[in-house]
Coordinates of C-alpha atoms in Angstrom, one line a residue:
M293 CA 18.3 15.8 -86.3
Y294 CA 22.0 16.5 -85.9
R295 CA 23.4 19.4 -87.9
R296 CA 25.9 18.0 -90.4
V297 CA 29.3 19.4 -91.2
I298 CA 28.9 19.2 -94.9
K299 CA 27.8 22.3 -96.8
L300 CA 26.0 21.9 -100.1
P301 CA 26.2 24.6 -102.8
I302 CA 23.0 26.5 -103.7
N303 CA 24.4 27.8 -107.0
N304 CA 25.7 24.7 -108.7
S305 CA 24.6 21.2 -109.4
F306 CA 26.1 18.5 -107.2
F307 CA 26.4 14.8 -106.5
L308 CA 25.9 13.7 -102.9
L309 CA 27.3 10.1 -102.6
G310 CA 27.4 7.9 -99.6
P311 CA 26.2 4.5 -98.3
R312 CA 22.6 4.0 -97.6
G313 CA 21.4 5.3 -94.2
T314 CA 24.1 8.1 -93.9
G315 CA 21.4 10.8 -94.1
K316 CA 21.7 12.1 -97.7
S317 CA 18.0 12.6 -98.2
T318 CA 17.5 13.9 -94.7
L319 CA 20.2 16.5 -95.2
L320 CA 18.6 17.7 -98.5
K321 CA 15.2 18.0 -96.8
A322 CA 16.3 19.6 -93.6
E323 CA 19.0 22.0 -94.7
F324 CA 19.2 22.3 -98.5
L325 CA 15.6 22.4 -99.7
P326 CA 14.3 25.0 -97.1
Q327 CA 16.5 27.5 -98.9
L328 CA 14.3 27.2 -102.0
A329 CA 10.6 27.9 -102.7
P330 CA 8.6 24.7 -103.1
E331 CA 7.6 25.6 -106.7
Q332 CA 11.3 25.9 -107.6
V333 CA 12.0 22.2 -106.9
Q334 CA 11.0 18.9 -108.5
I335 CA 11.9 15.7 -106.7
F336 CA 12.2 12.1 -108.1
D337 CA 12.8 9.4 -105.6
L338 CA 14.1 6.3 -107.4
L339 CA 13.6 4.2 -104.3
D340 CA 9.9 4.4 -105.3
P341 CA 9.6 1.4 -107.6
D342 CA 6.9 3.0 -109.8
I343 CA 9.0 6.1 -110.4
E344 CA 12.1 4.0 -111.0
D345 CA 10.3 1.7 -113.5
E346 CA 8.8 4.6 -115.4
L347 CA 12.1 6.4 -115.8
R348 CA 14.1 3.3 -116.5
R349 CA 11.8 2.3 -119.4
R350 CA 12.0 5.8 -120.9
P351 CA 14.6 8.1 -119.4
A352 CA 13.4 11.0 -121.7
R353 CA 10.3 11.1 -119.6
L354 CA 12.3 13.0 -117.1
R355 CA 12.6 15.9 -119.5
E356 CA 8.9 15.9 -120.2
L357 CA 8.0 15.9 -116.5
I358 CA 10.3 18.8 -115.8
E359 CA 9.3 20.8 -118.9
A360 CA 5.7 20.7 -117.6
N361 CA 6.9 22.9 -114.6
P362 CA 8.4 26.0 -116.0
K363 CA 9.1 27.5 -112.6
V364 CA 11.4 24.6 -111.6
Q365 CA 15.0 25.7 -111.0
W366 CA 16.3 22.7 -109.0
V367 CA 15.7 18.9 -109.7
V368 CA 16.5 16.4 -107.0
I369 CA 17.0 12.8 -108.0
D370 CA 17.5 10.3 -105.1
E371 CA 19.6 7.2 -105.8
V372 CA 20.4 8.2 -109.3
Q373 CA 22.6 5.2 -109.8
K374 CA 19.4 3.1 -110.3
V375 CA 18.9 4.8 -113.7
P376 CA 22.3 6.1 -114.9
A377 CA 20.8 7.1 -118.2
L378 CA 19.1 10.0 -116.5
L379 CA 22.4 11.8 -116.3
D380 CA 22.4 12.3 -120.0
V381 CA 19.0 14.0 -119.7
A382 CA 20.2 16.1 -116.8
H383 CA 23.3 17.1 -118.8
Q384 CA 21.0 18.3 -121.6
L385 CA 18.8 20.3 -119.3
I386 CA 21.8 21.9 -117.6
E387 CA 23.0 23.1 -121.0
S388 CA 19.6 24.1 -122.5
R389 CA 17.7 25.5 -119.5
G390 CA 20.4 26.2 -116.9
L391 CA 18.7 23.9 -114.5
R392 CA 20.6 22.7 -111.4
F393 CA 20.5 19.1 -110.2
A394 CA 21.0 17.6 -106.7
L395 CA 21.8 13.9 -107.3
T396 CA 22.2 11.4 -104.5
G397 CA 23.6 8.0 -104.9
S398 CA 25.0 5.0 -103.0
S399 CA 26.9 3.3 -105.8
A400 CA 29.6 5.0 -107.8
R401 CA 30.0 1.6 -109.5
K402 CA 26.5 1.7 -111.1
L403 CA 27.2 5.2 -112.4
K404 CA 30.5 4.3 -113.9
R405 CA 29.3 1.0 -115.4
G406 CA 26.3 2.8 -116.8
S407 CA 28.6 4.9 -118.9
A408 CA 27.6 8.0 -117.0
N409 CA 29.9 10.9 -117.5
L410 CA 29.1 12.4 -114.1
L411 CA 28.0 15.5 -116.0
A412 CA 31.5 16.3 -117.3
G413 CA 32.4 18.3 -114.3
R414 CA 29.3 20.4 -114.3
A415 CA 28.3 19.0 -110.9
F416 CA 30.4 19.2 -107.8
E417 CA 30.9 15.9 -105.9
F418 CA 30.4 15.5 -102.1
K419 CA 30.7 12.4 -99.9
M420 CA 28.3 11.7 -97.0
H421 CA 29.4 9.6 -94.1
P422 CA 27.9 8.4 -90.8
L423 CA 27.9 11.0 -88.0
T424 CA 31.2 12.3 -86.7
H425 CA 32.0 13.0 -83.1
R426 CA 31.7 16.7 -83.7
E427 CA 28.2 16.4 -85.3
L428 CA 27.0 14.3 -82.3
G429 CA 28.3 16.9 -79.9
I430 CA 27.2 16.3 -76.3
D431 CA 25.5 13.1 -77.5
F432 CA 28.8 11.5 -78.5
D433 CA 29.9 8.5 -76.5
L434 CA 33.1 6.7 -77.5
Q435 CA 32.0 3.3 -76.2
T436 CA 28.7 3.6 -78.1
A437 CA 30.5 4.7 -81.3
L438 CA 32.9 1.7 -81.1
E439 CA 30.2 -0.9 -80.4
W440 CA 27.4 0.3 -82.6
G441 CA 28.9 2.8 -85.1
T442 CA 27.4 6.2 -85.9
L443 CA 24.7 5.7 -88.6
P444 CA 22.2 8.4 -87.9
T445 CA 19.1 6.1 -87.5
L446 CA 20.8 4.3 -84.6
F447 CA 20.4 7.4 -82.3
G448 CA 16.6 7.2 -82.6
F449 CA 16.5 3.7 -80.9
P450 CA 16.1 3.5 -77.2
D451 CA 17.9 0.2 -76.5
A452 CA 20.5 -2.2 -77.6
L453 CA 18.1 -4.7 -79.0
S454 CA 16.6 -2.2 -81.4
R455 CA 20.1 -1.1 -82.5
S456 CA 21.1 -4.7 -83.0
R457 CA 18.1 -5.4 -85.1
Y458 CA 18.7 -2.3 -87.2
L459 CA 22.3 -3.1 -88.0
K460 CA 21.5 -6.8 -88.8
A461 CA 18.7 -5.6 -91.1
Y462 CA 21.1 -3.1 -92.7
V463 CA 23.5 -5.8 -93.6
H464 CA 20.7 -8.0 -94.9
T465 CA 19.1 -5.2 -96.9
Y466 CA 22.5 -4.3 -98.4
L467 CA 22.9 -7.8 -99.6
Q468 CA 19.4 -8.0 -101.0
Q469 CA 19.1 -4.6 -102.6
E470 CA 22.6 -3.6 -103.7
I471 CA 23.7 -7.1 -104.7
L472 CA 20.6 -9.0 -105.8
L473 CA 18.3 -6.3 -107.1
E474 CA 21.0 -4.4 -108.9
Q475 CA 22.7 -7.6 -110.0
I476 CA 26.2 -6.4 -109.2
V477 CA 27.2 -10.0 -108.5
R478 CA 25.5 -13.3 -109.4
Q479 CA 27.2 -15.5 -106.8
V480 CA 25.1 -14.2 -103.9
D481 CA 26.0 -17.1 -101.5
G482 CA 29.6 -16.7 -102.4
F483 CA 29.5 -13.0 -101.8
R484 CA 27.8 -13.5 -98.4
N485 CA 30.7 -15.8 -97.4
F486 CA 33.2 -13.3 -98.7
L487 CA 31.6 -10.5 -96.7
D488 CA 32.0 -12.5 -93.5
V489 CA 35.7 -13.1 -94.2
A490 CA 36.2 -9.5 -95.4
A491 CA 34.8 -8.1 -92.1
Q492 CA 37.2 -10.3 -90.1
A493 CA 40.0 -9.0 -92.2
N494 CA 39.0 -5.3 -91.6
G495 CA 42.1 -3.2 -91.1
K496 CA 44.5 -5.9 -91.9
I497 CA 46.8 -6.2 -94.9
L498 CA 44.9 -8.0 -97.6
N499 CA 46.0 -11.5 -98.7
Y500 CA 43.7 -12.4 -101.6
A501 CA 45.0 -16.0 -101.7
N502 CA 44.2 -16.7 -98.1
I503 CA 40.8 -15.1 -98.3
A504 CA 40.1 -17.0 -101.5
R505 CA 40.8 -20.3 -99.8
E506 CA 38.5 -19.4 -96.9
C507 CA 35.7 -18.4 -99.3
H508 CA 36.3 -21.3 -101.7
M509 CA 36.8 -19.0 -104.7
D510 CA 39.6 -17.7 -106.9
D511 CA 41.9 -14.7 -106.2
K512 CA 40.4 -12.7 -109.0
T513 CA 36.9 -13.0 -107.7
V514 CA 38.0 -11.9 -104.2
A515 CA 39.8 -8.9 -105.7
R516 CA 36.6 -8.0 -107.7
F517 CA 34.4 -8.4 -104.6
F518 CA 36.6 -5.9 -102.7
E519 CA 36.4 -3.5 -105.6
I520 CA 32.6 -3.9 -105.4
L521 CA 32.6 -3.0 -101.7
R522 CA 34.7 0.1 -102.5
D523 CA 32.6 1.2 -105.5
T524 CA 29.3 0.8 -103.5
L525 CA 30.9 3.0 -100.8
I526 CA 30.8 0.2 -98.2
G527 CA 34.5 0.5 -97.6
F528 CA 37.9 1.9 -98.8
F529 CA 41.5 0.8 -99.4
L530 CA 44.4 2.2 -97.5
D531 CA 47.4 1.8 -99.7
P532 CA 51.0 1.0 -98.5
Y533 CA 53.3 4.0 -98.5
A534 CA 55.8 4.1 -101.3
T535 CA 57.7 6.8 -103.1
S536 CA 56.8 5.5 -106.6
V537 CA 53.7 4.1 -108.1
R538 CA 55.5 0.9 -109.2
K539 CA 56.6 0.2 -105.6
R540 CA 53.1 0.9 -104.3
Q541 CA 51.6 -1.5 -106.8
A542 CA 53.9 -4.2 -105.6
Q543 CA 52.6 -4.1 -102.1
K544 CA 49.2 -5.0 -100.6
P545 CA 46.6 -2.5 -99.3
K546 CA 44.4 -2.7 -96.2
F547 CA 40.7 -2.5 -96.4
Y548 CA 38.3 -0.7 -94.0
F549 CA 34.5 -0.8 -93.8
F550 CA 32.8 2.5 -93.6
D551 CA 31.4 2.0 -90.1
T552 CA 32.5 0.1 -87.0
G553 CA 28.9 -1.1 -86.2
I554 CA 28.6 -2.6 -89.7
V555 CA 31.7 -4.7 -89.1
R556 CA 30.4 -5.9 -85.8
A557 CA 27.1 -6.8 -87.3
I558 CA 28.7 -8.8 -90.1
T559 CA 31.0 -10.6 -87.7
K560 CA 28.1 -11.2 -85.3
E561 CA 29.7 -9.4 -82.3
L562 CA 26.9 -7.0 -81.5
G563 CA 25.9 -8.9 -78.4
H564 CA 29.4 -8.7 -76.9
S565 CA 30.7 -5.5 -75.2
L566 CA 34.1 -4.2 -76.1
L567 CA 36.4 -4.1 -73.1
P568 CA 39.1 -1.4 -72.8
Q569 CA 42.6 -2.8 -73.0
S570 CA 41.4 -5.8 -75.0
Y571 CA 42.6 -6.7 -78.5
G572 CA 39.2 -6.1 -80.0
Y573 CA 38.8 -2.7 -78.4
G574 CA 42.2 -1.6 -79.7
N575 CA 41.4 -2.7 -83.2
T576 CA 38.0 -1.0 -83.2
F577 CA 39.4 2.2 -81.7
E578 CA 42.0 2.4 -84.5
H579 CA 39.3 1.7 -87.1
F580 CA 37.1 4.5 -85.6
V581 CA 39.8 7.1 -85.4
L582 CA 40.9 6.4 -89.0
L583 CA 37.2 6.7 -90.1
E584 CA 36.9 10.1 -88.4
I585 CA 40.1 11.3 -90.2
M586 CA 38.8 10.1 -93.6
R587 CA 35.4 11.8 -93.0
F588 CA 36.9 15.1 -92.1
N589 CA 39.2 14.9 -95.1
D590 CA 36.2 14.8 -97.3
Y591 CA 34.2 17.4 -95.4
C592 CA 37.0 19.9 -95.2
E593 CA 38.0 19.2 -98.8
T594 CA 41.7 19.2 -97.8
D595 CA 42.8 16.7 -100.5
F596 CA 45.2 14.9 -98.1
S597 CA 46.3 11.4 -99.2
F598 CA 46.7 8.5 -96.8
S599 CA 48.8 5.4 -96.5
Y600 CA 50.3 3.0 -94.0
L601 CA 53.9 1.8 -93.7
R602 CA 55.1 -1.7 -92.7
T603 CA 58.8 -2.7 -93.0
K604 CA 60.1 -6.2 -93.7
D605 CA 60.8 -6.4 -90.0
D606 CA 57.1 -5.8 -89.2
V607 CA 57.7 -2.3 -87.9
E608 CA 54.5 -0.4 -88.7
I609 CA 53.1 3.1 -88.7
D610 CA 49.3 3.1 -88.7
L611 CA 48.8 6.2 -90.9
I612 CA 50.9 8.5 -93.0
V613 CA 49.1 11.7 -94.0
S614 CA 50.6 13.4 -97.0
R615 CA 49.6 17.1 -97.2
P616 CA 50.1 19.4 -100.2
K617 CA 53.0 21.7 -99.6
Q618 CA 53.3 20.7 -96.0
P619 CA 55.4 18.1 -94.1
P620 CA 53.7 14.7 -93.7
V621 CA 52.2 13.6 -90.4
L622 CA 53.1 10.1 -89.1
I623 CA 50.3 8.8 -86.8
E624 CA 50.1 5.9 -84.4
I625 CA 46.6 5.2 -83.1
K626 CA 46.5 3.7 -79.6
S627 CA 43.5 3.1 -77.4
S628 CA 45.6 3.5 -74.2
E629 CA 44.8 6.1 -71.6
N630 CA 48.5 6.1 -70.6
V631 CA 50.8 5.9 -73.7
A632 CA 54.1 4.0 -73.0
P633 CA 57.4 4.2 -75.0
E634 CA 56.7 1.0 -76.8
D635 CA 53.5 2.6 -78.3
Y636 CA 55.6 5.1 -80.2
R637 CA 58.7 3.1 -80.9
A638 CA 57.9 2.9 -84.6
L639 CA 57.6 6.7 -84.9
I640 CA 61.1 7.0 -83.4
T641 CA 62.5 4.2 -85.5
L642 CA 61.0 5.2 -88.9
G643 CA 60.3 8.9 -88.3
R644 CA 63.9 9.8 -89.0
E645 CA 63.4 8.8 -92.7
F646 CA 60.7 11.5 -93.2
Q647 CA 62.5 14.8 -93.2
G648 CA 60.5 17.5 -91.3
A649 CA 57.6 15.1 -90.6
Q650 CA 55.4 15.5 -87.5
R651 CA 54.9 12.5 -85.3
W652 CA 51.7 12.0 -83.4
V653 CA 50.2 9.3 -81.2
L654 CA 46.4 9.7 -81.1
C655 CA 45.1 8.1 -78.0
R656 CA 42.6 8.3 -75.1
E657 CA 44.8 10.4 -72.8
S658 CA 43.1 13.5 -71.6
R659 CA 45.8 16.1 -72.2
A660 CA 48.4 16.7 -74.9
R661 CA 52.1 16.0 -74.2
L662 CA 55.2 17.0 -76.2
L663 CA 58.0 14.4 -75.9
D664 CA 60.3 15.8 -78.5
E665 CA 60.2 18.8 -80.9
D666 CA 57.9 16.9 -83.3
L667 CA 56.7 13.9 -81.2
W668 CA 53.3 14.6 -79.7
I669 CA 50.9 12.5 -77.5
L670 CA 47.5 13.8 -78.3
P671 CA 43.9 13.1 -77.3
W672 CA 42.4 11.8 -80.5
Q673 CA 39.8 14.5 -80.8
Q674 CA 42.5 17.2 -80.4
G675 CA 44.7 15.5 -83.0
I676 CA 41.8 15.5 -85.6
S677 CA 41.1 19.2 -84.9
R678 CA 44.8 20.0 -85.3
L679 CA 45.1 18.0 -88.5
F680 CA 42.2 19.8 -90.2
D681 CA 42.6 23.1 -88.5
L682 CA 39.2 22.9 -86.9
T683 CA 37.9 25.1 -84.1
P684 CA 37.7 23.5 -80.7
S685 CA 34.7 21.1 -80.4
A686 CA 31.7 22.4 -78.5
S687 CA 31.5 19.0 -76.9

């Protein structure tokens, strides 16, 4: 098992939210639970259909089962979104007995729609992602990460065929379990068609009308389906940069899936290698670096906000990082090993409009270069370390 960056509290209840397969249960078992005596912990795995059915029929049964074990101090509930009513019971037990809860989940949507109050702030919230390059350490390989993604289970498979089968099964399981069994959407065939088109639109500015025509559905359904992907933690929106909420709402976001391998599985590209200097390689590299930045933002709890900028003349900056009480960082992500002037032209053209901003090109060059007082060419790993003030990677 790879040691994860995320650190869970031992003195406060918490939610650990993330897509299926990111290692939430493994992290609890390997790093969190060993800190506690076995008799102090009671575990309820809602992926077990018998346990889920018992607690769904009568959520108060949770209290009865816990009360039968007076030594219990921590209660672990895996995939708590399956029975959101359990949070009311957990809330009562936190108040009455001072119990602490470790609650994992893969759908914030189910929790919200189940009228759950997320324990009214009594539980911290953490997000779990696929493995980062720093967590993989010496096992990290950029080509592998781009082509297959970094879901932890992948690294236990010895060959490409096994990895391909796993990712295809993941997509199929997601459709069956998250969509059918939990009845998030009823139009399963329509959602499957939408998922294909959404994966092809990964990282592009969303045009709901065009996507709706391709999927043979209306704009509102497409918008709702994207919200479902976000709320089930399968992806996220990157909003356009604007200085006011009104201007931001008038523009269209981009959407990114949570893992590069999942996108390639949905678009049926797993059998094709990504060739450096190709269009597909560049897009996937940009996606991967952006994902790494989002992951470390969560893990480092830095509360940065992110956006992109595109002008009417189609001049674009890939990522604008707004930092509390610090100048913004304008980032271009390029897969090149030899960055050329045209690769940072947008930073020169638009960078003047951001007073005090730092301008970075994150790329595959091996050493940092300073072109101007605030225009840096940075190896992408070094840029991420600098952005989040991380110590140099051991890899």
